[in-house]
Amino acid sequence: MSTMAAVILRSRRRHHLSVLFCAVVLAAAAQASSSNNNNVTSDEVYWAERAEAARSRNRAAYVSDPVAAMNRFNADVLRATTRRALASGPCMATNPIDRCWRCRSDWAADRKRLARCARGFGHRTTGGAAGKLYVVTDPSDDEMIVPRKGTLRHAVIQDRPLWIVFARDMVIRLRQELIVTSDKTIDGRGAQVHVVGAQVTLQSVHDVILHNLHIHDAVAHSGGMIRDSKRHTGMRTRSDGDGISVLSSSNVWIDHVSMSRCADGLIDVVNGSTAITVSNSHFTHHDHVMLFGASNDNPQDEVMQITVAFNHFGRGLVQRMPRCRYGFFHVVNNDYTHWIMYAIGGNKNPTIISQGNRFIAPDDPNAKEVTKREYTAYKDYKEWVWKSQGDVMMNGAFFNESGGQNERKYDELDFIPAKHGRYVGQLTRFAGPLKCIVGQPC
């Protein structure tokens, strides 16, 4: 077994034991709470029940061998990017996700094909593939308790799978956070759809696809009575103003979105969420870009497994692309053209595997390091598994590796190399929402 694989396996065994211990502690705490606290509200009971059901699904979505999952992703990329495999003509599919659907002229007649195209840890995400099409015809968001039919809010609260599309270009100005239920695809292809004003919340759900959307300028809201499903309306507390907030959820795929200028993070993934892919997206003009794991005191994030692939981290970004706690993170074939402080950070012993990215450091001589260990001394982080393989470092960028020797032998437990970082410009060429026209390839 190679040195690198052994380090990762030891790290994963410790994590697995921690997850089991955490599950026992949480169960005991829940039992104590139910017997000692008689002041909980019906809303708290409702969300506690949903969270417990979500934890069971999240544990089922957790991959016991993340290295094997990572290798499958890399093998798909290498197959899809051979000269013979690339699509030719007016449409050029440059990565395996896009190659699965983007060059087909019948995409509008076969929208649900997209559900077969996810890769990485979120590859099992089905979204609303089992449901009917729902066409959003009304961009308004006036009613939080009884949403009007034809609005996005009415679509996302339905208690059945739905594939949600849009009748035309529209700007949807959310008055409060948009709470999305399980088995939903929000598919903006064929229209330019902007979701602004408040965050999109995925809480204790599974199988959600967000695709071809502009999400920006979300602000915090004070909360209030908001319908979160067909059968339940409850009192919501303050929302932070994230672009997308994922809590206690699994099998989530965010693809071909653009995000900027939100009050808090662009994408936050917390509370034991797992089986997630963020791909083909474009991020600009923001400070705290991605937070994966919200608290040092939340070890349930040990199960978090996220793939970040084929994204362009562009102008006006400061930090957290992403910032990680506890889990396993495959950051692969992304283009980091701008940052002010650092690109990838974390604490609480996350495993971060950076492969085939391009890092272009800013001119600031104090911001050349790609990585940042938050509030952690070297003696504490030296065994964390943070590895760089096939990355391209430009303008003085450097990646501070840790976790043992980087010498590696090729065996069945080792890393399959990703596409080298010198190909990143091609792989991320179409990051962000696409201008899809019915009857033509995207």
Tab-separated table of C-alpha atoms in Angstrom:
chain	number	residue	atom	x	y	z
A	1	MET	CA	0.000	0.000	0.000
A	2	SER	CA	1.343	3.469	-0.842
A	3	THR	CA	2.307	5.976	1.839
A	4	MET	CA	-0.386	8.414	0.753
A	5	ALA	CA	-3.122	5.781	0.703
A	6	ALA	CA	-2.096	4.553	4.163
A	7	VAL	CA	-2.284	8.080	5.556
A	8	ILE	CA	-5.751	8.566	4.134
A	9	LEU	CA	-7.006	5.192	5.348
A	10	ARG	CA	-5.760	5.887	8.884
A	11	SER	CA	-7.419	9.292	8.776
A	12	ARG	CA	-10.697	7.784	7.527
A	13	ARG	CA	-10.684	5.095	10.263
A	14	ARG	CA	-10.345	7.775	12.932
A	15	HIS	CA	-13.127	9.728	11.267
A	16	HIS	CA	-15.375	6.647	11.099
A	17	LEU	CA	-14.947	5.991	14.824
A	18	SER	CA	-15.656	9.631	15.536
A	19	VAL	CA	-18.855	9.451	13.490
A	20	LEU	CA	-20.055	6.403	15.433
A	21	PHE	CA	-19.233	8.045	18.755
A	22	CYS	CA	-20.982	11.232	17.642
A	23	ALA	CA	-24.101	9.281	16.657
A	24	VAL	CA	-24.271	7.665	20.125
A	25	VAL	CA	-23.815	11.021	21.864
A	26	LEU	CA	-26.458	12.695	19.698
A	27	ALA	CA	-28.938	9.892	20.354
A	28	ALA	CA	-28.367	10.154	24.105
A	29	ALA	CA	-28.719	13.930	23.972
A	30	ALA	CA	-31.951	13.652	22.025
A	31	GLN	CA	-33.363	11.197	24.581
A	32	ALA	CA	-32.366	13.440	27.467
A	33	SER	CA	-33.866	16.456	25.740
A	34	SER	CA	-37.185	14.697	25.148
A	35	SER	CA	-37.474	13.745	28.811
A	36	ASN	CA	-36.253	16.984	30.372
A	37	ASN	CA	-37.477	19.764	28.093
A	38	ASN	CA	-41.215	20.277	27.925
A	39	ASN	CA	-40.989	23.734	26.393
A	40	VAL	CA	-40.208	22.830	22.768
A	41	THR	CA	-42.512	24.249	20.116
A	42	SER	CA	-44.325	22.261	17.463
A	43	ASP	CA	-42.008	23.773	14.832
A	44	GLU	CA	-38.955	22.548	16.733
A	45	VAL	CA	-40.433	19.052	16.969
A	46	TYR	CA	-41.211	19.105	13.238
A	47	TRP	CA	-37.670	20.077	12.243
A	48	ALA	CA	-36.110	17.681	14.760
A	49	GLU	CA	-38.045	14.815	13.186
A	50	ARG	CA	-36.994	15.894	9.706
A	51	ALA	CA	-33.372	16.221	10.819
A	52	GLU	CA	-33.374	12.705	12.291
A	53	ALA	CA	-34.797	11.256	9.080
A	54	ALA	CA	-32.182	13.215	7.117
A	55	ARG	CA	-29.331	11.879	9.268
A	56	SER	CA	-30.339	8.339	8.366
A	57	ARG	CA	-30.305	9.197	4.640
A	58	ASN	CA	-26.997	11.047	5.019
A	59	ARG	CA	-25.360	8.022	6.642
A	60	ALA	CA	-26.609	5.871	3.756
A	61	ALA	CA	-25.165	8.360	1.231
A	62	TYR	CA	-21.750	8.387	2.928
A	63	VAL	CA	-19.067	6.575	0.902
A	64	SER	CA	-16.798	4.357	3.002
A	65	ASP	CA	-14.002	4.504	0.401
A	66	PRO	CA	-13.796	8.111	-0.837
A	67	VAL	CA	-10.503	7.474	-2.658
A	68	ALA	CA	-12.232	4.953	-4.926
A	69	ALA	CA	-15.000	7.465	-5.623
A	70	MET	CA	-12.407	10.100	-6.441
A	71	ASN	CA	-10.610	7.715	-8.779
A	72	ARG	CA	-13.835	6.981	-10.653
A	73	PHE	CA	-14.314	10.707	-11.182
A	74	ASN	CA	-10.785	11.161	-12.504
A	75	ALA	CA	-11.092	8.150	-14.810
A	76	ASP	CA	-14.313	9.623	-16.258
A	77	VAL	CA	-12.564	12.925	-16.906
A	78	LEU	CA	-9.623	11.272	-18.641
A	79	ARG	CA	-11.917	9.195	-20.870
A	80	ALA	CA	-14.110	12.182	-21.744
A	81	THR	CA	-11.224	14.450	-22.673
A	82	THR	CA	-9.372	12.273	-25.128
A	83	ARG	CA	-9.286	13.852	-28.579
A	84	ARG	CA	-11.492	11.095	-29.995
A	85	ALA	CA	-14.114	11.453	-27.250
A	86	LEU	CA	-14.615	15.219	-27.507
A	87	ALA	CA	-17.669	16.410	-29.402
A	88	SER	CA	-16.904	18.280	-32.603
A	89	GLY	CA	-18.655	20.947	-34.626
A	90	PRO	CA	-20.357	24.031	-33.154
A	91	CYS	CA	-20.645	22.424	-29.697
A	92	MET	CA	-17.500	21.339	-27.847
A	93	ALA	CA	-18.148	19.371	-24.635
A	94	THR	CA	-14.977	19.675	-22.607
A	95	ASN	CA	-15.712	17.657	-19.458
A	96	PRO	CA	-17.684	14.467	-18.729
A	97	ILE	CA	-20.652	16.254	-17.150
A	98	ASP	CA	-21.277	18.459	-20.169
A	99	ARG	CA	-20.455	15.671	-22.599
A	100	CYS	CA	-23.371	13.703	-21.147
A	101	TRP	CA	-25.999	16.177	-22.385
A	102	ARG	CA	-24.871	19.544	-23.691
A	103	CYS	CA	-24.252	18.775	-27.355
A	104	ARG	CA	-27.609	17.102	-27.925
A	105	SER	CA	-30.066	19.236	-29.889
A	106	ASP	CA	-32.987	17.458	-28.204
A	107	TRP	CA	-32.040	18.555	-24.641
A	108	ALA	CA	-35.349	20.409	-24.213
A	109	ALA	CA	-37.399	17.339	-25.155
A	110	ASP	CA	-35.264	15.124	-22.914
A	111	ARG	CA	-34.487	17.429	-19.969
A	112	LYS	CA	-34.398	14.628	-17.434
A	113	ARG	CA	-31.354	13.111	-19.115
A	114	LEU	CA	-29.454	15.662	-17.023
A	115	ALA	CA	-30.154	13.562	-13.912
A	116	ARG	CA	-27.813	10.886	-15.321
A	117	CYS	CA	-24.945	13.321	-15.780
A	118	ALA	CA	-23.761	14.163	-12.255
A	119	ARG	CA	-20.247	13.072	-11.298
A	120	GLY	CA	-18.263	13.045	-8.067
A	121	PHE	CA	-19.745	12.527	-4.633
A	122	GLY	CA	-23.138	13.846	-5.786
A	123	HIS	CA	-23.351	11.400	-8.683
A	124	ARG	CA	-26.436	9.605	-7.346
A	125	THR	CA	-28.531	12.788	-7.251
A	126	THR	CA	-31.761	12.292	-9.206
A	127	GLY	CA	-33.549	15.570	-8.481
A	128	GLY	CA	-37.097	15.538	-9.828
A	129	ALA	CA	-36.482	12.912	-12.499
A	130	ALA	CA	-39.343	10.740	-11.207
A	131	GLY	CA	-41.864	13.577	-11.439
A	132	LYS	CA	-43.683	15.751	-13.957
A	133	LEU	CA	-42.573	19.046	-15.452
A	134	TYR	CA	-43.679	22.148	-13.578
A	135	VAL	CA	-43.508	25.379	-15.582
A	136	VAL	CA	-42.892	28.582	-13.612
A	137	THR	CA	-44.878	31.325	-15.330
A	138	ASP	CA	-45.019	33.952	-12.558
A	139	PRO	CA	-41.834	35.584	-11.175
A	140	SER	CA	-43.605	37.107	-8.160
A	141	ASP	CA	-43.011	36.031	-4.565
A	142	ASP	CA	-45.738	37.842	-2.668
A	143	GLU	CA	-47.238	35.125	-0.471
A	144	MET	CA	-45.239	33.074	2.027
A	145	ILE	CA	-48.065	30.942	3.440
A	146	VAL	CA	-50.222	30.157	0.390
A	147	PRO	CA	-47.886	30.653	-2.583
A	148	ARG	CA	-49.540	31.399	-5.898
A	149	LYS	CA	-49.619	28.599	-8.473
A	150	GLY	CA	-47.101	29.138	-11.226
A	151	THR	CA	-44.489	30.668	-8.908
A	152	LEU	CA	-41.169	29.123	-7.989
A	153	ARG	CA	-42.135	29.080	-4.302
A	154	HIS	CA	-45.299	27.104	-5.072
A	155	ALA	CA	-43.269	24.603	-7.113
A	156	VAL	CA	-40.534	23.880	-4.559
A	157	ILE	CA	-42.906	23.136	-1.633
A	158	GLN	CA	-44.823	20.360	-3.378
A	159	ASP	CA	-44.549	16.966	-1.671
A	160	ARG	CA	-43.771	15.061	-4.863
A	161	PRO	CA	-40.898	14.913	-7.341
A	162	LEU	CA	-40.943	17.795	-9.837
A	163	TRP	CA	-38.729	18.962	-12.693
A	164	ILE	CA	-39.131	22.745	-12.530
A	165	VAL	CA	-38.563	24.836	-15.683
A	166	PHE	CA	-39.273	28.443	-16.660
A	167	ALA	CA	-41.594	29.821	-19.320
A	168	ARG	CA	-39.323	32.772	-20.141
A	169	ASP	CA	-36.498	34.946	-18.844
A	170	MET	CA	-37.314	36.277	-15.384
A	171	VAL	CA	-35.958	37.881	-12.235
A	172	ILE	CA	-37.402	36.272	-9.098
A	173	ARG	CA	-37.068	38.612	-6.119
A	174	LEU	CA	-37.482	36.481	-3.022
A	175	ARG	CA	-39.115	38.163	-0.026
A	176	GLN	CA	-37.942	35.428	2.361
A	177	GLU	CA	-35.695	32.367	2.122
A	178	LEU	CA	-36.860	29.823	-0.459
A	179	ILE	CA	-37.224	26.432	1.268
A	180	VAL	CA	-36.866	23.579	-1.240
A	181	THR	CA	-38.275	20.104	-0.575
A	182	SER	CA	-36.765	16.782	-1.663
A	183	ASP	CA	-36.799	15.370	-5.195
A	184	LYS	CA	-36.680	18.684	-7.035
A	185	THR	CA	-34.760	19.930	-10.049
A	186	ILE	CA	-34.740	23.679	-10.705
A	187	ASP	CA	-33.687	23.768	-14.362
A	188	GLY	CA	-33.083	27.197	-15.884
A	189	ARG	CA	-32.076	25.981	-19.345
A	190	GLY	CA	-33.809	27.854	-22.164
A	191	ALA	CA	-34.214	31.017	-20.090
A	192	GLN	CA	-32.074	33.473	-18.174
A	193	VAL	CA	-33.335	33.107	-14.602
A	194	HIS	CA	-32.075	35.340	-11.792
A	195	VAL	CA	-32.909	34.462	-8.172
A	196	VAL	CA	-32.173	37.428	-5.917
A	197	GLY	CA	-33.101	38.939	-2.564
A	198	ALA	CA	-32.931	35.936	-0.212
A	199	GLN	CA	-31.209	32.584	0.140
A	200	VAL	CA	-32.168	29.226	-1.333
A	201	THR	CA	-32.405	26.772	1.594
A	202	LEU	CA	-32.041	22.986	1.379
A	203	GLN	CA	-32.744	21.732	4.902
A	204	SER	CA	-33.058	18.048	5.796
A	205	VAL	CA	-33.771	17.086	2.188
A	206	HIS	CA	-32.306	14.821	-0.472
A	207	ASP	CA	-32.021	14.672	-4.249
A	208	VAL	CA	-31.994	18.314	-5.302
A	209	ILE	CA	-30.462	19.646	-8.532
A	210	LEU	CA	-29.924	23.383	-9.069
A	211	HIS	CA	-28.970	24.028	-12.686
A	212	ASN	CA	-28.368	26.975	-15.041
A	213	LEU	CA	-29.343	29.729	-12.612
A	214	HIS	CA	-28.039	33.175	-11.659
A	215	ILE	CA	-28.154	33.446	-7.858
A	216	HIS	CA	-26.959	36.730	-6.390
A	217	ASP	CA	-27.596	39.666	-4.046
A	218	ALA	CA	-29.215	37.589	-1.291
A	219	VAL	CA	-29.678	39.505	1.950
A	220	ALA	CA	-30.539	38.474	5.506
A	221	HIS	CA	-34.196	38.362	6.513
A	222	SER	CA	-35.829	38.422	9.930
A	223	GLY	CA	-37.923	35.322	9.299
A	224	GLY	CA	-41.597	34.751	10.068
A	225	MET	CA	-44.285	32.342	8.987
A	226	ILE	CA	-43.140	30.551	5.822
A	227	ARG	CA	-44.543	27.459	4.132
A	228	ASP	CA	-41.814	24.842	3.859
A	229	SER	CA	-43.872	21.983	2.425
A	230	LYS	CA	-47.346	21.279	1.132
A	231	ARG	CA	-48.499	20.234	4.600
A	232	HIS	CA	-46.554	22.509	6.940
A	233	THR	CA	-46.148	26.215	7.626
A	234	GLY	CA	-43.861	27.223	10.463
A	235	MET	CA	-42.109	30.120	12.134
A	236	ARG	CA	-38.660	30.630	10.673
A	237	THR	CA	-35.901	32.452	12.487
A	238	ARG	CA	-33.485	34.855	10.802
A	239	SER	CA	-31.873	33.704	7.542
A	240	ASP	CA	-28.245	34.725	7.002
A	241	GLY	CA	-28.422	35.729	3.359
A	242	ASP	CA	-26.360	32.909	1.882
A	243	GLY	CA	-26.771	32.265	-1.815
A	244	ILE	CA	-27.421	28.563	-1.224
A	245	SER	CA	-27.601	27.060	2.266
A	246	VAL	CA	-27.446	23.254	2.570
A	247	LEU	CA	-28.209	21.821	6.022
A	248	SER	CA	-28.503	18.133	6.988
A	249	SER	CA	-29.014	17.154	3.368
A	250	SER	CA	-27.601	14.618	0.926
A	251	ASN	CA	-27.429	13.957	-2.820
A	252	VAL	CA	-27.249	17.577	-3.930
A	253	TRP	CA	-25.864	18.748	-7.278
A	254	ILE	CA	-25.215	22.420	-8.082
A	255	ASP	CA	-24.211	22.860	-11.741
A	256	HIS	CA	-23.785	25.744	-14.196
A	257	VAL	CA	-24.802	28.471	-11.762
A	258	SER	CA	-23.304	31.928	-11.373
A	259	MET	CA	-23.158	33.441	-7.898
A	260	SER	CA	-22.052	36.790	-6.472
A	261	ARG	CA	-22.662	39.500	-3.870
A	262	CYS	CA	-24.587	37.736	-1.118
A	263	ALA	CA	-24.770	38.897	2.498
A	264	ASP	CA	-23.066	35.805	3.948
A	265	GLY	CA	-21.593	32.859	2.021
A	266	LEU	CA	-22.283	31.980	-1.583
A	267	ILE	CA	-22.617	28.267	-0.740
A	268	ASP	CA	-22.736	26.962	2.844
A	269	VAL	CA	-22.885	23.203	3.480
A	270	VAL	CA	-23.319	22.265	7.155
A	271	ASN	CA	-24.866	19.926	9.730
A	272	GLY	CA	-23.694	16.587	8.396
A	273	SER	CA	-24.627	17.140	4.767
A	274	THR	CA	-22.886	14.831	2.309
A	275	ALA	CA	-22.856	13.375	-1.234
A	276	ILE	CA	-22.595	16.785	-2.911
A	277	THR	CA	-21.100	18.037	-6.175
A	278	VAL	CA	-20.552	21.689	-7.119
A	279	SER	CA	-19.572	21.894	-10.781
A	280	ASN	CA	-19.316	24.090	-13.882
A	281	SER	CA	-20.122	27.243	-11.942
A	282	HIS	CA	-18.781	30.805	-11.938
A	283	PHE	CA	-18.177	32.765	-8.740
A	284	THR	CA	-17.330	36.473	-8.563
A	285	HIS	CA	-17.357	39.531	-6.251
A	286	HIS	CA	-17.640	37.967	-2.836
A	287	ASP	CA	-15.696	37.557	0.406
A	288	HIS	CA	-16.682	34.231	2.050
A	289	VAL	CA	-17.263	32.058	-1.012
A	290	MET	CA	-17.864	28.494	0.277
A	291	LEU	CA	-18.098	27.198	3.841
A	292	PHE	CA	-18.161	23.422	4.237
A	293	GLY	CA	-18.731	22.720	7.945
A	294	ALA	CA	-19.974	25.593	10.080
A	295	SER	CA	-18.583	24.913	13.536
A	296	ASN	CA	-15.638	23.306	15.289
A	297	ASP	CA	-18.200	21.853	17.701
A	298	ASN	CA	-20.143	19.930	15.059
A	299	PRO	CA	-18.332	16.618	14.459
A	300	GLN	CA	-21.302	15.205	12.539
A	301	ASP	CA	-19.575	16.890	9.579
A	302	GLU	CA	-17.173	13.921	9.602
A	303	VAL	CA	-19.534	12.374	7.021
A	304	MET	CA	-19.273	15.354	4.675
A	305	GLN	CA	-17.972	14.402	1.209
A	306	ILE	CA	-17.974	17.079	-1.497
A	307	THR	CA	-16.621	17.319	-5.041
A	308	VAL	CA	-15.751	20.803	-6.346
A	309	ALA	CA	-15.010	20.492	-10.072
A	310	PHE	CA	-14.749	22.514	-13.310
A	311	ASN	CA	-15.596	25.821	-11.616
A	312	HIS	CA	-14.156	29.263	-12.326
A	313	PHE	CA	-13.299	31.313	-9.264
A	314	GLY	CA	-13.132	34.741	-10.823
A	315	ARG	CA	-12.912	38.446	-10.114
A	316	GLY	CA	-13.460	40.056	-6.741
A	317	LEU	CA	-13.137	36.934	-4.555
A	318	VAL	CA	-11.384	37.084	-1.199
A	319	GLN	CA	-11.247	33.661	0.504
A	320	ARG	CA	-12.902	30.264	1.246
A	321	MET	CA	-12.905	28.510	-2.114
A	322	PRO	CA	-13.708	26.457	-0.066
A	323	ARG	CA	-13.040	26.540	3.693
A	324	CYS	CA	-13.507	23.029	5.103
A	325	ARG	CA	-13.995	21.264	8.430
A	326	TYR	CA	-13.832	17.551	9.269
A	327	GLY	CA	-14.866	15.863	5.984
A	328	PHE	CA	-13.335	14.704	2.672
A	329	PHE	CA	-13.079	17.232	-0.161
A	330	HIS	CA	-12.015	16.591	-3.758
A	331	VAL	CA	-11.125	19.922	-5.386
A	332	VAL	CA	-10.381	19.112	-9.012
A	333	ASN	CA	-9.859	20.918	-12.340
A	334	ASN	CA	-10.987	24.350	-11.171
A	335	ASP	CA	-9.613	27.675	-12.403
A	336	TYR	CA	-8.575	30.032	-9.596
A	337	THR	CA	-7.829	33.279	-11.388
A	338	HIS	CA	-8.400	35.639	-8.455
A	339	TRP	CA	-8.218	35.732	-4.679
A	340	ILE	CA	-7.198	38.389	-2.153
A	341	MET	CA	-6.375	36.377	1.007
A	342	TYR	CA	-6.172	32.661	0.053
A	343	ALA	CA	-7.980	30.057	-2.036
A	344	ILE	CA	-8.461	26.858	0.029
A	345	GLY	CA	-8.594	26.746	3.816
A	346	GLY	CA	-9.850	24.756	6.752
A	347	ASN	CA	-9.479	23.450	10.259
A	348	LYS	CA	-10.517	20.435	12.380
A	349	ASN	CA	-8.554	17.934	10.249
A	350	PRO	CA	-10.370	17.914	6.901
A	351	THR	CA	-8.943	15.804	4.079
A	352	ILE	CA	-8.398	18.064	1.045
A	353	ILE	CA	-7.183	16.579	-2.235
A	354	SER	CA	-6.371	19.260	-4.820
A	355	GLN	CA	-5.875	17.837	-8.313
A	356	GLY	CA	-5.405	19.474	-11.679
A	357	ASN	CA	-6.347	23.004	-10.618
A	358	ARG	CA	-4.815	26.225	-11.900
A	359	PHE	CA	-3.897	28.729	-9.182
A	360	ILE	CA	-2.948	32.257	-10.271
A	361	ALA	CA	-1.761	34.130	-7.192
A	362	PRO	CA	-2.426	37.853	-6.702
A	363	ASP	CA	0.431	40.321	-6.957
A	364	ASP	CA	0.353	40.864	-3.181
A	365	PRO	CA	3.539	39.142	-1.900
A	366	ASN	CA	1.710	38.223	1.333
A	367	ALA	CA	-1.055	36.280	-0.450
A	368	LYS	CA	0.857	33.788	-2.594
A	369	GLU	CA	-0.065	30.734	-0.511
A	370	VAL	CA	-3.049	28.842	-1.875
A	371	THR	CA	-3.820	27.253	1.504
A	372	LYS	CA	-4.634	28.463	4.987
A	373	ARG	CA	-5.001	26.404	8.166
A	374	GLU	CA	-7.368	28.433	10.298
A	375	TYR	CA	-6.269	29.020	13.902
A	376	THR	CA	-4.081	25.891	13.944
A	377	ALA	CA	-0.403	25.455	14.800
A	378	TYR	CA	1.913	23.329	12.642
A	379	LYS	CA	2.260	20.650	15.315
A	380	ASP	CA	-1.515	20.178	15.167
A	381	TYR	CA	-1.995	20.217	11.383
A	382	LYS	CA	1.142	18.428	10.181
A	383	GLU	CA	-0.707	15.097	9.842
A	384	TRP	CA	-3.779	16.526	8.122
A	385	VAL	CA	-4.025	15.077	4.616
A	386	TRP	CA	-3.822	18.092	2.289
A	387	LYS	CA	-2.338	17.091	-1.061
A	388	SER	CA	-1.655	18.801	-4.376
A	389	GLN	CA	-1.273	16.727	-7.539
A	390	GLY	CA	-1.017	18.016	-11.095
A	391	ASP	CA	-1.878	21.571	-10.061
A	392	VAL	CA	-0.485	24.510	-12.023
A	393	MET	CA	0.981	27.279	-9.839
A	394	MET	CA	1.332	30.707	-11.425
A	395	ASN	CA	2.594	34.131	-10.331
A	396	GLY	CA	4.307	32.654	-7.281
A	397	ALA	CA	1.379	30.559	-5.999
A	398	PHE	CA	2.282	27.636	-3.731
A	399	PHE	CA	0.344	24.896	-1.942
A	400	ASN	CA	1.415	23.988	1.606
A	401	GLU	CA	0.993	20.220	1.732
A	402	SER	CA	0.708	18.115	4.877
A	403	GLY	CA	-0.048	14.574	5.931
A	404	GLY	CA	3.151	12.618	5.493
A	405	GLN	CA	5.445	12.004	2.558
A	406	ASN	CA	4.141	12.832	-0.895
A	407	GLU	CA	6.031	10.001	-2.627
A	408	ARG	CA	3.509	7.636	-4.090
A	409	LYS	CA	3.352	4.213	-5.678
A	410	TYR	CA	0.636	3.319	-8.141
A	411	ASP	CA	-1.592	0.616	-6.779
A	412	GLU	CA	-5.311	-0.028	-6.518
A	413	LEU	CA	-5.650	2.127	-3.404
A	414	ASP	CA	-3.735	5.099	-4.770
A	415	PHE	CA	-4.888	8.171	-6.649
A	416	ILE	CA	-5.639	8.050	-10.334
A	417	PRO	CA	-4.288	11.374	-11.606
A	418	ALA	CA	-6.810	13.993	-12.640
A	419	LYS	CA	-6.533	15.865	-15.925
A	420	HIS	CA	-3.494	18.091	-15.495
A	421	GLY	CA	-4.032	21.700	-14.496
A	422	ARG	CA	-2.713	22.978	-17.829
A	423	TYR	CA	-6.051	21.866	-19.351
A	424	VAL	CA	-8.188	23.808	-16.881
A	425	GLY	CA	-8.956	26.651	-19.285
A	426	GLN	CA	-10.563	24.126	-21.619
A	427	LEU	CA	-12.382	22.192	-18.892
A	428	THR	CA	-13.928	25.333	-17.352
A	429	ARG	CA	-14.557	27.179	-20.603
A	430	PHE	CA	-18.336	27.075	-20.220
A	431	ALA	CA	-18.582	27.623	-16.441
A	432	GLY	CA	-21.717	29.462	-15.370
A	433	PRO	CA	-25.210	29.505	-16.902
A	434	LEU	CA	-25.454	28.549	-20.559
A	435	LYS	CA	-27.514	30.305	-23.232
A	436	CYS	CA	-29.517	27.314	-24.389
A	437	ILE	CA	-31.849	27.609	-27.377
A	438	VAL	CA	-34.533	24.989	-27.945
A	439	GLY	CA	-33.667	22.775	-30.895
A	440	GLN	CA	-29.953	23.560	-30.751
A	441	PRO	CA	-27.101	22.155	-28.676
A	442	CYS	CA	-26.224	24.220	-25.630
